[in-house]
XYZ file of N, CA, C and O in Angstrom:
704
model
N 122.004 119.513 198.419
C 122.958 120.581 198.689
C 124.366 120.078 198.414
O 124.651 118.890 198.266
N 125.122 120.978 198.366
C 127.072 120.471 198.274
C 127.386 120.669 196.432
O 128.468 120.792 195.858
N 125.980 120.635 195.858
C 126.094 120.016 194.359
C 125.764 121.050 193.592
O 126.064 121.031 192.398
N 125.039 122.203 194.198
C 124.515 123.039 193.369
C 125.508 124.383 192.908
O 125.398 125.571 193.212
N 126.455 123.722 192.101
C 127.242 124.427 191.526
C 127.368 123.615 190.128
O 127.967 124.166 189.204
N 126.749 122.155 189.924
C 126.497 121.782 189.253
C 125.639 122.287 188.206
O 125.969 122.568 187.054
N 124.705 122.355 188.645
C 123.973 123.134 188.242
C 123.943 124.706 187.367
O 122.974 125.287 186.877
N 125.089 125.019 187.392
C 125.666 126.224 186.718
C 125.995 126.197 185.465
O 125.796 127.004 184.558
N 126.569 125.097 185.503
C 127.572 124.135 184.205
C 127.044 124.565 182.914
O 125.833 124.705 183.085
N 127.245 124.748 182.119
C 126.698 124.928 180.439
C 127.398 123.955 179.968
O 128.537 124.095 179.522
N 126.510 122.430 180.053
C 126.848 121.442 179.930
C 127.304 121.582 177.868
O 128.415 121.331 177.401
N 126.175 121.995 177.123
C 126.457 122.500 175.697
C 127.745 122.543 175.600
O 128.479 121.802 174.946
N 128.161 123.916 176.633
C 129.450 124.464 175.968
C 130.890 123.235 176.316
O 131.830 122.853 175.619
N 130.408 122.894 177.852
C 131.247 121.935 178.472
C 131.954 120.935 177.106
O 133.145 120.921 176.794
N 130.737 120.081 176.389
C 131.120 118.886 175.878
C 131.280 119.459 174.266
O 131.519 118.644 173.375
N 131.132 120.931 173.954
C 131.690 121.226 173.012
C 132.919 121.482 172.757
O 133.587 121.298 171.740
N 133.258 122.083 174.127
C 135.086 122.011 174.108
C 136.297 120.947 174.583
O 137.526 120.999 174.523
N 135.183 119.797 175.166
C 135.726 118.783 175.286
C 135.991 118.122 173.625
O 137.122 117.825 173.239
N 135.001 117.995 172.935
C 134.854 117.369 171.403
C 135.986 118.374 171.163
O 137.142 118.029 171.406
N 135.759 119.383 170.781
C 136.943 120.237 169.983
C 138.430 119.685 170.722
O 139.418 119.511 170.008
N 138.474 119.480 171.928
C 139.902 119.299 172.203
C 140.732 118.011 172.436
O 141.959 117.954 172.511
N 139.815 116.947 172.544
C 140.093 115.678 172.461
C 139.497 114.542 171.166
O 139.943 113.403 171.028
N 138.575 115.065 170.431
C 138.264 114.369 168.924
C 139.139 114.596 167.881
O 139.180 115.643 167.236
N 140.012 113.392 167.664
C 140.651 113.033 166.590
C 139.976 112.686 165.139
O 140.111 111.514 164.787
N 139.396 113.398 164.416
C 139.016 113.158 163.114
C 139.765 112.287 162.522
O 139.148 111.322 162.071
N 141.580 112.303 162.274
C 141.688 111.207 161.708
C 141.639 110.193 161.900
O 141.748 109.418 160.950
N 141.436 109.664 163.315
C 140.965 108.485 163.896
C 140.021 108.192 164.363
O 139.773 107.067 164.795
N 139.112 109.376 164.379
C 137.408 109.107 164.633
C 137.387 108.516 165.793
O 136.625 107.576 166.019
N 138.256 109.015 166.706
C 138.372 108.767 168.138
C 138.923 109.642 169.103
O 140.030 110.101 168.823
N 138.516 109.908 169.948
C 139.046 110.437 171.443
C 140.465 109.867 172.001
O 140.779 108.748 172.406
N 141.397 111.405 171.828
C 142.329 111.519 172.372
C 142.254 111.130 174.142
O 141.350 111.650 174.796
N 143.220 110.231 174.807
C 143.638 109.930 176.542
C 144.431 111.346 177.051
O 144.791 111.776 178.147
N 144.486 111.709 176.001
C 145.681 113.278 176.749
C 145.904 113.796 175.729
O 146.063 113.044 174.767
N 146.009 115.282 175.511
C 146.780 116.488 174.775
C 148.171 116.726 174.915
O 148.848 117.166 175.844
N 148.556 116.150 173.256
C 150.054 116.146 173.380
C 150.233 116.930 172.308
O 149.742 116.502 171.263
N 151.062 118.439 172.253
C 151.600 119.163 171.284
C 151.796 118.221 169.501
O 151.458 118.674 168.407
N 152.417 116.901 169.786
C 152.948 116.271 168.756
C 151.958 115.645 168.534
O 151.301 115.107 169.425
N 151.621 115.595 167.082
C 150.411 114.556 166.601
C 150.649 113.281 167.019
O 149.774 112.498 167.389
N 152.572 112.919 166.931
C 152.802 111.289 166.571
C 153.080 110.723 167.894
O 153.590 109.608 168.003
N 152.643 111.728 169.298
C 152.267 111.587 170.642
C 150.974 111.406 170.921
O 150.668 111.285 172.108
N 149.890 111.344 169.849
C 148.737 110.951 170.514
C 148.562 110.002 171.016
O 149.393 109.156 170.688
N 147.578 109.548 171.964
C 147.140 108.067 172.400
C 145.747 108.024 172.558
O 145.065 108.970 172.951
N 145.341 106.931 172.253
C 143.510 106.648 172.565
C 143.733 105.836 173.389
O 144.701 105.084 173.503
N 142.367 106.017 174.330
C 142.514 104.858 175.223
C 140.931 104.167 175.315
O 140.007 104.966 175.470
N 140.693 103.091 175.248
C 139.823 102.293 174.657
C 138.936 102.417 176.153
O 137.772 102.109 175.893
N 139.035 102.649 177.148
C 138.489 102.918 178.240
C 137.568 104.844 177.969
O 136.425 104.948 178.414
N 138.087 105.858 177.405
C 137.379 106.476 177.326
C 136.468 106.330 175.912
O 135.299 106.705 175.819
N 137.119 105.811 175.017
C 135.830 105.682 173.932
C 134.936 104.575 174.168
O 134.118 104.492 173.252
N 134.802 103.780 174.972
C 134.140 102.860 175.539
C 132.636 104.076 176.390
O 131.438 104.125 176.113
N 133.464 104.874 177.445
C 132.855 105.587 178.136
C 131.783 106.286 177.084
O 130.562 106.280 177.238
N 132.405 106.807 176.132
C 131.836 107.897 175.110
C 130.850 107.280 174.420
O 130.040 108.172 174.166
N 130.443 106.211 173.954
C 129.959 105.093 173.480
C 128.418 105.013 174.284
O 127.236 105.224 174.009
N 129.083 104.653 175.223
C 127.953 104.212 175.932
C 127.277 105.319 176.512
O 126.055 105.233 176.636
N 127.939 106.468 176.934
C 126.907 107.696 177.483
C 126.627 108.504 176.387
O 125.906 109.455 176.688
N 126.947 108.450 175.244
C 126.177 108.912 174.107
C 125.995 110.274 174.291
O 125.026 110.879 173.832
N 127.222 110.982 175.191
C 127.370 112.410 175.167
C 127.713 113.108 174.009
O 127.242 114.245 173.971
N 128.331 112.800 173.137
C 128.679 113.671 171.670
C 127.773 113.349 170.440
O 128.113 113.508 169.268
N 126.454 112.827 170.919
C 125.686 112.800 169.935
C 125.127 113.864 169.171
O 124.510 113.547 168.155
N 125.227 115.044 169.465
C 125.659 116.152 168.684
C 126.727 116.227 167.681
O 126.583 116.755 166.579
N 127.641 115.759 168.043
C 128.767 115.917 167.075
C 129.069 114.477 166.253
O 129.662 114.422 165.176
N 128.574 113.412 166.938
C 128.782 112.456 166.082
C 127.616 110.587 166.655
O 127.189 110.465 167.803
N 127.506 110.065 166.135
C 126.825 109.022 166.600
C 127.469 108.249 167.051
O 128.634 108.024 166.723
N 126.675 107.538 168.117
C 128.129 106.062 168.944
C 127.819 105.542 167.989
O 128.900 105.039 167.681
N 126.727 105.073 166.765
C 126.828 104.088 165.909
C 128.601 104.312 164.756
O 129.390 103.519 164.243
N 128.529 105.253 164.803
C 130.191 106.108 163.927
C 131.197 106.111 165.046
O 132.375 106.217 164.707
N 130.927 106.015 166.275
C 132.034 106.536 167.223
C 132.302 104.582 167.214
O 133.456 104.179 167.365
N 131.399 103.776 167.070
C 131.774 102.302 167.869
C 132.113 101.919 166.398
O 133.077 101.162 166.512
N 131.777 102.070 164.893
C 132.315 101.504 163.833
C 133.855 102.063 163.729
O 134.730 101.310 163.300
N 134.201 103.576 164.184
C 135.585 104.177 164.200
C 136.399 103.073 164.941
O 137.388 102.467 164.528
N 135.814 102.966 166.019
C 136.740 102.089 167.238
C 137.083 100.568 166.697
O 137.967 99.944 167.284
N 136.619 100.164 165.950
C 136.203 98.755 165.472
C 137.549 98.591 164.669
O 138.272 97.608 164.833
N 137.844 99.614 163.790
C 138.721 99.577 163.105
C 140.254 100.070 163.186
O 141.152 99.999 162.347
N 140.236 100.541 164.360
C 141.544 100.774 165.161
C 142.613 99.778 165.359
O 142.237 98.740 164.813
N 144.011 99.592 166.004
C 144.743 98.683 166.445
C 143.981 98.800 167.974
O 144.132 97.833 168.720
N 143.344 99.706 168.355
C 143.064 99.658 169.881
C 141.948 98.541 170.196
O 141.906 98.026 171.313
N 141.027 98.176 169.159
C 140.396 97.061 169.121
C 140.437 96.015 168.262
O 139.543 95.173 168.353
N 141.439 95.868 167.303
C 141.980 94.621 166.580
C 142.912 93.968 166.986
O 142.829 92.766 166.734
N 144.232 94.464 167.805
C 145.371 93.688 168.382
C 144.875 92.913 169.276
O 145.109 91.706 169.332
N 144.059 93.616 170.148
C 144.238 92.240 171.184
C 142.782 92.894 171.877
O 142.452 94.052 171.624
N 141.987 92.031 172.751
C 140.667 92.715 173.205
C 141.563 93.232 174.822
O 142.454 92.691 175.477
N 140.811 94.476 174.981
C 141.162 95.029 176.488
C 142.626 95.516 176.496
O 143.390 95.607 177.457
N 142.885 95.875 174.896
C 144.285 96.383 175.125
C 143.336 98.215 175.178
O 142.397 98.687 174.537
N 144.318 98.792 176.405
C 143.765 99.942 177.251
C 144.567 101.348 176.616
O 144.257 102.509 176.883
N 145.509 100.974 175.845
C 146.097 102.218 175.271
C 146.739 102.090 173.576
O 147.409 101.119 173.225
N 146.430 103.131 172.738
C 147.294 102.474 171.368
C 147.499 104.227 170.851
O 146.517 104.964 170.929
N 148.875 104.787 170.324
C 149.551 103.453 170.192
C 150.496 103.093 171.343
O 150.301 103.564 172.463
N 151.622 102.181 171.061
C 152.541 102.139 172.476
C 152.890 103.709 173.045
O 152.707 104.760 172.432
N 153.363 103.557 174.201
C 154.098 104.718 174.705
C 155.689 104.344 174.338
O 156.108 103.266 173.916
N 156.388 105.466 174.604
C 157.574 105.803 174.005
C 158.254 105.234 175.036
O 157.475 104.821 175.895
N 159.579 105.019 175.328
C 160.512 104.328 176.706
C 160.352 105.604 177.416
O 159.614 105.757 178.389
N 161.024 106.439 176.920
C 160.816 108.012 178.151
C 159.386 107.687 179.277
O 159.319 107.610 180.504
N 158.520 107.575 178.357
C 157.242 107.814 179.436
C 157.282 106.245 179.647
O 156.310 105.863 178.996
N 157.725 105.426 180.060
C 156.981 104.016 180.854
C 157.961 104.720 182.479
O 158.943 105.444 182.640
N 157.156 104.113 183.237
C 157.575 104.492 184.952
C 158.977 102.922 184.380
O 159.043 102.003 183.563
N 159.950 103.646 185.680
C 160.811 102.687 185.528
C 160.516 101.613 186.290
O 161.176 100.574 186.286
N 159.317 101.868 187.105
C 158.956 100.714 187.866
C 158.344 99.656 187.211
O 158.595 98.458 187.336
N 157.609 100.137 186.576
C 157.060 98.823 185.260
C 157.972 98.256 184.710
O 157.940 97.032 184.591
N 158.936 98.946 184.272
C 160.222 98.643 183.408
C 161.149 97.539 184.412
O 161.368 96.377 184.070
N 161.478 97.952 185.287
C 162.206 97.354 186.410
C 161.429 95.907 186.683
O 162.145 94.909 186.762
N 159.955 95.754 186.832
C 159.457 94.308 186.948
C 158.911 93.417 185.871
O 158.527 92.258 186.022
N 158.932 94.182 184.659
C 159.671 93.417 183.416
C 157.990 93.660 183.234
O 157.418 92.596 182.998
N 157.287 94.576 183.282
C 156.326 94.762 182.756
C 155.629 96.228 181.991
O 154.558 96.836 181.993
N 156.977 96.327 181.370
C 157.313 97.952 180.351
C 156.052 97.998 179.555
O 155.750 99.191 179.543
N 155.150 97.322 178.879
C 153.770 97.552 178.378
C 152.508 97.550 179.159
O 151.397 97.595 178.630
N 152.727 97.493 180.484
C 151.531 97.291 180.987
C 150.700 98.221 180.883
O 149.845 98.090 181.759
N 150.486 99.280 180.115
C 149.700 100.310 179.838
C 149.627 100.725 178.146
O 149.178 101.723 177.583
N 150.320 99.413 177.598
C 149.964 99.558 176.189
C 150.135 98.166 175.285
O 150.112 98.353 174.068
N 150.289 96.906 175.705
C 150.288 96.425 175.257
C 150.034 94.780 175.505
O 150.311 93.775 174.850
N 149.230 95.075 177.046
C 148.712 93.799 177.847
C 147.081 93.859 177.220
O 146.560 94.961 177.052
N 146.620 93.078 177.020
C 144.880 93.078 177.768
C 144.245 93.466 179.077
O 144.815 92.792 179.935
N 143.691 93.933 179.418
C 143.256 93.941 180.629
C 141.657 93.326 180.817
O 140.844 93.607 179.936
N 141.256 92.536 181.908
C 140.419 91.588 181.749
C 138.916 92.838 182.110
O 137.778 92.607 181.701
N 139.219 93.852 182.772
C 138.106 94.328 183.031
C 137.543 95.349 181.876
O 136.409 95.827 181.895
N 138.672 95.637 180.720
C 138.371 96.414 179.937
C 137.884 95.389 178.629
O 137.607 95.971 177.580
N 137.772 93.901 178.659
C 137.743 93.025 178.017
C 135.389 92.965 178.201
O 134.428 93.088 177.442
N 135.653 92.691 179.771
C 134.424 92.585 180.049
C 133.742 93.842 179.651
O 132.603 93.680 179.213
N 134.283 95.320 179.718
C 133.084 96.473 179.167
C 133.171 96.553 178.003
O 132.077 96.921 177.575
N 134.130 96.363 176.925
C 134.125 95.782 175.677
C 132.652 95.017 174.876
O 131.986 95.283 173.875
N 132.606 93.791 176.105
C 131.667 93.023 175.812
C 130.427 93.551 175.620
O 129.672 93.323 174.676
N 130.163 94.611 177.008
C 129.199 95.460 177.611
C 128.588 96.320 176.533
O 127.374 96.354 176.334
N 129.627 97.135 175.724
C 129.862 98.127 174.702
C 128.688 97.169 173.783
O 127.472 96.985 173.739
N 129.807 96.767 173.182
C 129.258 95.254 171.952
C 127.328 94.649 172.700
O 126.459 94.533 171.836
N 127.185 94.544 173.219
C 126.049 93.585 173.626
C 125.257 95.355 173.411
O 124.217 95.302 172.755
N 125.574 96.488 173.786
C 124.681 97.668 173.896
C 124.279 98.263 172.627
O 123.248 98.860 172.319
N 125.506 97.915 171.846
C 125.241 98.595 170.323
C 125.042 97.588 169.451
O 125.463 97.669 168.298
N 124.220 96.276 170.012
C 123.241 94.883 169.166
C 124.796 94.559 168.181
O 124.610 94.499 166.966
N 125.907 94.407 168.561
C 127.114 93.983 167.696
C 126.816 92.476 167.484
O 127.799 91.852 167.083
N 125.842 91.849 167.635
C 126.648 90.066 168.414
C 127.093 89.140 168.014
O 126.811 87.967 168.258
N 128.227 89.798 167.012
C 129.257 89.361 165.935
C 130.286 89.579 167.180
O 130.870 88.666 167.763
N 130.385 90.869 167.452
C 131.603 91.038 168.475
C 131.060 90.720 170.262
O 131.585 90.379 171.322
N 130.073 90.983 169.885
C 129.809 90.385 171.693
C 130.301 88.758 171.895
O 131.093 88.278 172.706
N 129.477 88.101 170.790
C 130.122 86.753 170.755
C 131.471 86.159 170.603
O 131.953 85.124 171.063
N 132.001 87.177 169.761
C 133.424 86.666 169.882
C 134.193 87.088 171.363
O 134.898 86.181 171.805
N 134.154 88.267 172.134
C 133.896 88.547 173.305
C 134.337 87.692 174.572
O 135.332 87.573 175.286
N 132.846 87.074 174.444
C 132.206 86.511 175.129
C 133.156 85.059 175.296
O 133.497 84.555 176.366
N 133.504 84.502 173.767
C 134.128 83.186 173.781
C 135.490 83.777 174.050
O 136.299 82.852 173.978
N 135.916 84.578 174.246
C 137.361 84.658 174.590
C 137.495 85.241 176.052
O 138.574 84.807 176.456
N 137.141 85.716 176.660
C 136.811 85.699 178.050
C 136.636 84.124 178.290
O 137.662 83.488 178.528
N 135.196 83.332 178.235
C 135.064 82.330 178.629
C 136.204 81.173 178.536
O 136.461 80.424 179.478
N 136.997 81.119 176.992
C 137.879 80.376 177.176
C 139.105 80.741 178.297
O 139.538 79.796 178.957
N 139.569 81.855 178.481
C 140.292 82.500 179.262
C 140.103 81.994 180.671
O 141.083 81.743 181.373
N 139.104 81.869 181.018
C 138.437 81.680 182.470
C 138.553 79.760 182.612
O 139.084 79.098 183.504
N 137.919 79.356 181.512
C 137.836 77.748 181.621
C 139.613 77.587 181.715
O 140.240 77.325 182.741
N 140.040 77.765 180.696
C 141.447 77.631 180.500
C 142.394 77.492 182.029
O 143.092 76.531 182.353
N 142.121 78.976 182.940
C 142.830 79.249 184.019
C 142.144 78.885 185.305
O 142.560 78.988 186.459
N 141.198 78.513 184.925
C 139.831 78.519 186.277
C 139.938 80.088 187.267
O 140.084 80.113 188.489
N 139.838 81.127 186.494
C 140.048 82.413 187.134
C 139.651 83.043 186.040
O 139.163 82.633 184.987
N 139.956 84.207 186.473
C 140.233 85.444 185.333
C 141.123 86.274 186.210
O 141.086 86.527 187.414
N 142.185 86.728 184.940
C 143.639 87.237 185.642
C 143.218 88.799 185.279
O 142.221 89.134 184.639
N 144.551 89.952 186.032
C 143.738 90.986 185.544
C 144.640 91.336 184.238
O 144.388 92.460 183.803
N 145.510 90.714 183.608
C 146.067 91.287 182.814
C 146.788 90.092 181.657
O 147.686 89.414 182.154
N 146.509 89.858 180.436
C 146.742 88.880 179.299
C 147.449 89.629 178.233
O 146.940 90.453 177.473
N 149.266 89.060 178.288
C 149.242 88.957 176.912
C 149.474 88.316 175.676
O 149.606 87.099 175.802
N 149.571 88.771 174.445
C 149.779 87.499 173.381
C 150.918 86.968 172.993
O 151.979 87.542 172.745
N 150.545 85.371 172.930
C 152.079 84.404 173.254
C 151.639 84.033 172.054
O 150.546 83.506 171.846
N 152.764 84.388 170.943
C 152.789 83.598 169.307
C 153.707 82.641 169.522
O 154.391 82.477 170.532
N 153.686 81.855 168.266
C 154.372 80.358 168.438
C 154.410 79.883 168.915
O 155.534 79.388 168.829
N 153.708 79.306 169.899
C 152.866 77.996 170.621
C 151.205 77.839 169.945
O 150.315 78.689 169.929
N 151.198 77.057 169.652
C 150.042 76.546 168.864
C 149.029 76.360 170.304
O 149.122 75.547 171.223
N 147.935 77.596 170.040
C 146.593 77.604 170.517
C 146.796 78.287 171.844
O 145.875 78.203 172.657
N 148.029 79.042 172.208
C 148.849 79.961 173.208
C 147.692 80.963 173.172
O 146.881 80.929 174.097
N 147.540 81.884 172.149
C 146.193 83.104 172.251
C 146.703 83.916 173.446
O 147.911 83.894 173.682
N 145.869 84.636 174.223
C 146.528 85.491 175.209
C 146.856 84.107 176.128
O 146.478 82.948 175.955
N 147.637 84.652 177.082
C 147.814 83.820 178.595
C 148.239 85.124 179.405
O 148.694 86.142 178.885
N 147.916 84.835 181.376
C 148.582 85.935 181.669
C 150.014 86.186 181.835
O 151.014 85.500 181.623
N 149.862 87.116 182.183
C 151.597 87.902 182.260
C 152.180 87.350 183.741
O 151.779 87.341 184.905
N 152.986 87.040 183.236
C 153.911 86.289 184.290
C 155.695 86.752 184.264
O 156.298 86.194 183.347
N 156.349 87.455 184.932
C 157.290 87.691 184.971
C 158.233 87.110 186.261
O 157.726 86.112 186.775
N 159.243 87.457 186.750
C 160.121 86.837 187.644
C 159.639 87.564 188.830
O 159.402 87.083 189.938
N 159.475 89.352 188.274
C 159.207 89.611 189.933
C 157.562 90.022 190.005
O 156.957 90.404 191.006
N 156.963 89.808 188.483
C 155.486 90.298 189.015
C 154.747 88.977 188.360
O 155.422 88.160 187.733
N 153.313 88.808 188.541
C 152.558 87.902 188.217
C 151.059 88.307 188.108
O 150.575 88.805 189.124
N 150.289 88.169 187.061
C 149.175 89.277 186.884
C 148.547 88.457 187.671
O 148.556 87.227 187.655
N 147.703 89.569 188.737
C 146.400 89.134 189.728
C 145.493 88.218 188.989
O 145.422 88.110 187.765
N 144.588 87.364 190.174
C 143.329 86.934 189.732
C 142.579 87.028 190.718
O 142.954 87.129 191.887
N 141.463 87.003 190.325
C 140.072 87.014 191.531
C 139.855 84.855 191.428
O 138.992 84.288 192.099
């Protein structure tokens, strides 16, 4: 009981107007939000991850096409567990991010848990070209820090730098 309104749903029509209103053909990926302006779109590697793996638009398209689309994105070539592409604009970052000197944290950090379903993704769709690479970059991450932080990003010009976490004056990315 409580649920049976579920049950009503015309799930068909549901995930047909979801596809129509969030599938980006030219990017062969799922829009994070509906923005009037094309050059306002954003993907976020957390719902095509989702889409992937529940293999709900297999009507409209295959995760084998939905996970080769994703493959070839900046959302999965810049950096693993980066959670949004492309950047957001200054208008939209909260000034609070901005204020603790962490203005990308929603487009241009790693995030370690979107790193691990990544992996998840990859190990589900027999990748283990990318599971393995994955896999060794997490693990070095972890040996490296003796943790895993929740948030990495990439430090060029230091030789063998790769991600490290984010460390600022007034914030410092968590670890378990």
């Amino acid at each position: 009981a409580g649920v049976e309104w579920v049950k009503s749903i015309d799930t068909d029509a549901w995930l047909k107007k979801l596809w129509q209103s969030f599938y980006s053909a030219k990017e062969g990926l799922f829009l994070s939000e509906l923005r009037d302006d094309p050059k306002e779109h954003r993907f976020s590697l957390e719902s095509n991850l989702w889409a992937i793996e529940g293999d709900f638009f297999k009507s409209f398209i295959s995760r084998d096409q939905l996970w080769a689309n994703l493959k070839k994105t900046p959302l999965w070539t810049l950096m693993p567990g980066l959670p949004v592409w492309p950047q957001y604009p200054w208008r939209d970052i909260s000034w609070t991010t901005k204020f603790v000197g962490i203005r990308h944290y929603h487009d241009n950090f790693g995030w370690s848990w979107l790193m691990g379903e990544s992996l998840k993704i990859a190990c589900l769709m027999q990748d283990k070209a990318e599971a393995l690479r994955l896999f060794a970059e997490i693990e070095r991450l972890a040996k490296k820090y003796d943790t895993v932080h929740e948030i990495y990003e990439v430090r060029t010009g230091e030789p063998g730098a790769g991600l490290i976490p984010v460390r600022r004056h007034l914030y410092s990315s968590e670890y378990d």
